[in-house]
Tab-separated table of C-alpha atoms (C1' of nucleotides) in Angstrom:
chain	number	residue	atom	x	y	z
A	1	MET	CA	98.414	122.396	100.768
A	2	SER	CA	100.503	123.544	103.729
A	3	ARG	CA	103.983	122.256	104.361
A	4	GLU	CA	102.676	120.957	107.671
A	5	THR	CA	100.126	118.792	105.891
A	6	LYS	CA	102.614	117.665	103.277
A	7	THR	CA	105.285	116.643	105.731
A	8	SER	CA	103.697	115.577	108.987
A	9	LYS	CA	100.535	113.661	108.228
A	10	ASN	CA	101.324	109.977	107.865
A	11	ILE	CA	99.425	108.136	105.200
A	12	GLU	CA	96.978	105.680	106.766
A	13	LEU	CA	97.570	101.967	106.299
A	14	ASP	CA	94.246	101.483	104.511
A	15	PHE	CA	95.697	103.514	101.626
A	16	TYR	CA	98.105	100.623	100.970
A	17	GLN	CA	95.650	97.871	101.779
A	18	ARG	CA	93.357	98.532	98.824
A	19	ALA	CA	92.980	95.538	96.531
A	20	ASN	CA	94.088	97.160	93.256
A	21	VAL	CA	97.881	97.340	93.248
A	22	THR	CA	98.059	99.380	90.045
A	23	ARG	CA	95.738	101.942	91.634
A	24	VAL	CA	98.029	102.205	94.646
A	25	ALA	CA	101.084	102.492	92.384
A	26	ARG	CA	99.480	105.392	90.536
A	27	ASP	CA	98.319	107.077	93.749
A	28	LEU	CA	101.817	106.878	95.244
A	29	LEU	CA	103.050	109.402	92.667
A	30	GLY	CA	103.523	112.744	94.405
A	31	LYS	CA	103.619	111.239	97.897
A	32	ILE	CA	106.664	112.068	100.003
A	33	LEU	CA	108.785	109.157	101.255
A	34	TRP	CA	110.663	109.852	104.502
A	35	THR	CA	113.332	108.118	106.546
A	36	ASN	CA	114.801	108.984	109.922
A	37	PHE	CA	117.793	106.830	110.803
A	38	HIS	CA	119.941	107.866	113.734
A	39	GLY	CA	118.403	111.344	113.673
A	40	LYS	CA	119.234	111.934	110.010
A	41	ILE	CA	116.048	112.878	108.179
A	42	THR	CA	115.813	112.521	104.407
A	43	ALA	CA	112.847	112.606	102.044
A	44	GLY	CA	111.880	112.649	98.393
A	45	VAL	CA	108.774	113.023	96.262
A	46	ILE	CA	107.853	109.749	94.561
A	47	VAL	CA	107.939	110.289	90.785
A	48	GLU	CA	108.127	106.726	89.384
A	49	THR	CA	106.582	103.409	90.515
A	50	GLU	CA	105.864	99.908	89.267
A	51	ALA	CA	103.128	97.487	90.335
A	52	TYR	CA	103.779	93.781	90.979
A	53	CYS	CA	100.883	91.399	91.491
A	54	GLY	CA	101.844	88.134	93.170
A	55	ALA	CA	99.008	85.847	92.204
A	56	THR	CA	99.049	86.291	88.446
A	57	ASP	CA	102.206	88.222	87.483
A	58	ARG	CA	105.224	86.326	86.135
A	59	ALA	CA	107.458	89.323	86.896
A	60	CYS	CA	106.618	89.147	90.602
A	61	HIS	CA	108.832	87.290	93.071
A	62	ALA	CA	105.661	85.785	94.540
A	63	PHE	CA	104.198	84.668	91.211
A	64	SER	CA	101.737	81.831	91.621
A	65	ASN	CA	101.822	82.437	95.354
A	66	LYS	CA	105.372	81.139	95.638
A	67	ARG	CA	106.476	81.204	99.255
A	68	THR	CA	110.135	81.445	100.217
A	69	PRO	CA	111.907	83.187	103.089
A	70	ARG	CA	112.404	86.242	100.903
A	71	THR	CA	108.881	86.489	99.501
A	72	ALA	CA	107.242	85.976	102.896
A	73	THR	CA	107.266	89.752	103.341
A	74	MET	CA	104.917	90.227	100.412
A	75	TYR	CA	102.230	88.210	102.191
A	76	LEU	CA	102.072	90.693	105.058
A	77	PRO	CA	99.236	93.253	105.110
A	78	GLY	CA	99.666	96.370	102.964
A	79	GLY	CA	101.833	99.084	104.479
A	80	HIS	CA	104.957	97.053	105.185
A	81	ALA	CA	108.341	97.620	103.535
A	82	TYR	CA	109.614	94.894	101.228
A	83	VAL	CA	113.359	95.398	100.775
A	84	TYR	CA	115.482	92.890	98.896
A	85	PHE	CA	119.055	92.531	97.699
A	86	VAL	CA	119.831	91.972	94.029
A	87	TYR	CA	122.718	91.945	91.536
A	88	GLY	CA	125.091	91.284	94.417
A	89	MET	CA	125.117	94.934	95.466
A	90	HIS	CA	121.773	96.737	95.315
A	91	HIS	CA	118.917	97.090	97.800
A	92	LEU	CA	115.483	97.812	96.271
A	93	PHE	CA	112.590	99.324	98.229
A	94	ASN	CA	108.983	98.243	97.712
A	95	ILE	CA	105.708	98.898	99.504
A	96	VAL	CA	103.526	95.864	100.214
A	97	THR	CA	99.901	96.412	99.203
A	98	ASN	CA	96.550	94.614	99.511
A	99	LYS	CA	95.421	92.541	102.488
A	100	ALA	CA	97.457	89.804	104.159
A	101	GLU	CA	98.112	86.739	101.980
A	102	GLN	CA	97.661	88.770	98.773
A	103	ALA	CA	101.313	89.163	97.743
A	104	ASP	CA	101.198	92.476	95.857
A	105	ALA	CA	103.770	95.259	96.069
A	106	VAL	CA	104.848	98.526	94.460
A	107	LEU	CA	108.498	99.112	93.555
A	108	ILE	CA	109.578	102.710	94.112
A	109	ARG	CA	111.786	103.540	91.108
A	110	ALA	CA	112.616	107.235	91.540
A	111	ILE	CA	112.221	110.153	93.912
A	112	GLU	CA	112.874	113.870	93.629
A	113	PRO	CA	114.952	115.096	96.605
A	114	TYR	CA	112.786	116.978	99.119
A	115	GLU	CA	114.740	117.120	102.373
A	116	GLY	CA	118.178	116.113	103.642
A	117	LEU	CA	120.054	116.725	100.408
A	118	ALA	CA	123.484	116.756	102.061
A	119	VAL	CA	122.822	113.469	103.852
A	120	MET	CA	121.673	111.835	100.628
A	121	GLN	CA	124.741	113.122	98.781
A	122	ARG	CA	127.001	111.707	101.476
A	123	ARG	CA	125.317	108.299	101.336
A	124	ARG	CA	125.615	108.290	97.548
A	125	LYS	CA	129.210	109.567	97.640
A	126	MET	CA	128.413	112.280	95.106
A	127	GLN	CA	127.713	116.013	95.213
A	128	THR	CA	125.184	116.212	92.407
A	129	LYS	CA	121.556	117.331	92.712
A	130	GLY	CA	120.855	115.622	89.401
A	131	LYS	CA	119.061	112.409	88.540
A	132	GLU	CA	122.112	110.296	89.427
A	133	LEU	CA	121.361	111.035	93.088
A	134	THR	CA	117.867	109.518	93.405
A	135	GLY	CA	116.694	108.560	89.896
A	136	GLY	CA	116.647	104.755	89.925
A	137	PRO	CA	115.384	102.115	92.364
A	138	ALA	CA	118.780	101.287	93.878
A	139	ARG	CA	119.858	104.921	93.910
A	140	LEU	CA	116.923	106.242	95.948
A	141	THR	CA	117.128	103.330	98.330
A	142	GLN	CA	120.772	104.106	99.033
A	143	ALA	CA	120.116	107.862	99.265
A	144	LEU	CA	117.427	107.279	101.895
A	145	GLY	CA	119.632	104.841	103.827
A	146	ILE	CA	117.228	101.929	103.398
A	147	GLU	CA	118.753	98.431	103.516
A	148	VAL	CA	117.594	94.829	103.706
A	149	LYS	CA	117.581	95.090	107.493
A	150	HIS	CA	114.510	97.333	107.121
A	151	ASP	CA	112.569	94.566	105.381
A	152	LYS	CA	109.183	93.968	107.069
A	153	GLU	CA	109.113	97.397	108.736
A	154	LEU	CA	105.700	99.008	108.996
A	155	LEU	CA	105.532	102.299	107.080
A	156	SER	CA	103.871	104.282	109.836
A	157	GLY	CA	107.141	105.501	111.303
A	158	PRO	CA	109.169	106.343	113.233
A	159	ARG	CA	111.954	105.273	110.857
A	160	ILE	CA	110.155	105.067	107.493
A	161	TRP	CA	106.862	106.762	106.578
A	162	LEU	CA	105.011	108.616	103.817
A	163	SER	CA	103.136	111.907	103.752
A	164	ALA	CA	100.693	113.523	101.363
A	165	GLY	CA	102.720	115.843	99.108
A	166	ASP	CA	101.087	117.792	96.288
A	167	ARG	CA	98.144	116.509	94.285
A	168	VAL	CA	99.084	114.721	91.056
A	169	THR	CA	96.403	114.861	88.360
A	170	ASN	CA	95.946	112.233	85.663
A	171	GLY	CA	97.252	114.643	83.050
A	172	MET	CA	100.635	114.691	84.787
A	173	ILE	CA	101.059	110.917	84.623
A	174	ARG	CA	102.472	108.614	81.985
A	175	VAL	CA	102.224	104.837	81.863
A	176	SER	CA	104.528	102.265	80.266
A	177	LYS	CA	105.636	98.671	80.528
A	178	ARG	CA	107.948	97.820	83.406
A	179	ILE	CA	111.739	97.998	83.274
A	180	GLY	CA	114.054	95.001	83.475
A	181	VAL	CA	111.469	92.221	83.566
A	182	GLU	CA	111.985	90.669	80.127
A	183	TYR	CA	112.132	87.247	81.763
A	184	ALA	CA	108.388	87.550	82.489
A	185	GLY	CA	107.229	86.742	78.959
A	186	GLU	CA	103.994	88.471	78.003
A	187	ASP	CA	103.642	89.945	81.478
A	188	ALA	CA	106.683	92.096	80.660
A	189	ASN	CA	104.383	94.151	78.445
A	190	LEU	CA	101.797	94.954	81.107
A	191	PRO	CA	101.389	98.758	81.454
A	192	TRP	CA	102.201	98.773	85.144
A	193	ARG	CA	104.897	101.469	85.337
A	194	PHE	CA	103.735	104.942	86.330
A	195	TYR	CA	105.750	108.159	86.277
A	196	ILE	CA	105.386	111.920	86.313
A	197	LYS	CA	105.716	113.271	82.810
A	198	GLY	CA	108.809	115.397	82.271
A	199	ASN	CA	110.275	114.910	85.746
A	200	LYS	CA	114.050	114.780	85.460
A	201	TYR	CA	114.482	112.132	88.149
A	202	VAL	CA	112.504	109.488	86.262
A	203	SER	CA	114.935	106.635	85.669
A	204	LYS	CA	114.530	106.177	81.910
B	1	DT	C1'	125.831	71.195	97.062
B	2	DT	C1'	126.070	73.163	92.445
B	3	DC	C1'	124.801	76.426	89.284
B	4	DC	C1'	122.373	80.254	87.062
B	5	DC	C1'	120.925	84.732	87.107
B	6	DG	C1'	118.720	88.900	88.732
B	7	DA	C1'	112.521	94.450	89.576
B	8	DT	C1'	120.740	97.737	88.558
B	9	DT	C1'	124.473	100.926	88.419
B	10	DT	C1'	128.830	102.397	87.009
B	11	DA	C1'	132.920	102.458	84.549
B	12	DC	C1'	134.882	101.834	80.308
B	13	DT	C1'	135.704	101.518	75.035
C	1	DG	C1'	127.024	101.504	73.429
C	2	DT	C1'	128.995	97.406	76.088
C	3	DA	C1'	130.593	95.055	80.008
C	4	DA	C1'	132.079	94.535	84.776
C	5	DA	C1'	130.895	94.433	89.525
C	6	DT	C1'	129.339	90.999	93.058
C	7	DC	C1'	126.546	87.613	95.918
C	8	DG	C1'	122.303	85.606	97.723
C	9	DG	C1'	117.948	83.268	96.317
C	10	DG	C1'	116.042	79.384	94.633
C	11	DA	C1'	115.686	75.503	91.440
C	12	DA	C1'	117.803	71.326	90.262
C	13	DA	C1'	120.664	67.534	91.206
DNA sequence: TTCCCGATTTACT
DNA sequence: GTAAATCGGGAAA
């Protein structure tokens, strides 16, 4: 695949609007996530994701179709950003999936730096190229400059978008239960976390 | 209006 | 390995 194809071709919204959120979470591995804020371009290859399924998933903010000002974003059509603030200091970036009114989303948990390393290091206030830079949901969000003010943005650019990246085969993928959702009872054990085997940026 | 706690990270002991 | 940091969302009162 050419660099042109990897970097310039936006992923179509119907990719996100498929009904199976775990399928989208798996297919997001290897895609390149880009931001362009104030002319500063940064990007990373997605290497870890988690699926959240609003209707039936106790770990999801929109479990049982709960509607609040915050969760309203998840009811938008697939392809919107869902960004929320947690632990009093962290912004987490998710991609809304499925059709409107189906409150599913994929949490992006880790990226491998692809472009704009110096900008990401400045935002993170560290010089490392290691996993501390972008390995972790709050870390990559900060490195890319994404904040709650970007909640509800459509992921077709010009500020946030995704492109194809390299193909990821099933043999490169591992699956596990999700991180940090012990409050969800049995749903905490669902195998809805996907990551690229052996990648050093994977959060755990 | 009060109160609990979180889809985490970082700094310590 | 453990605990502090830090504050808004949302349920309960």
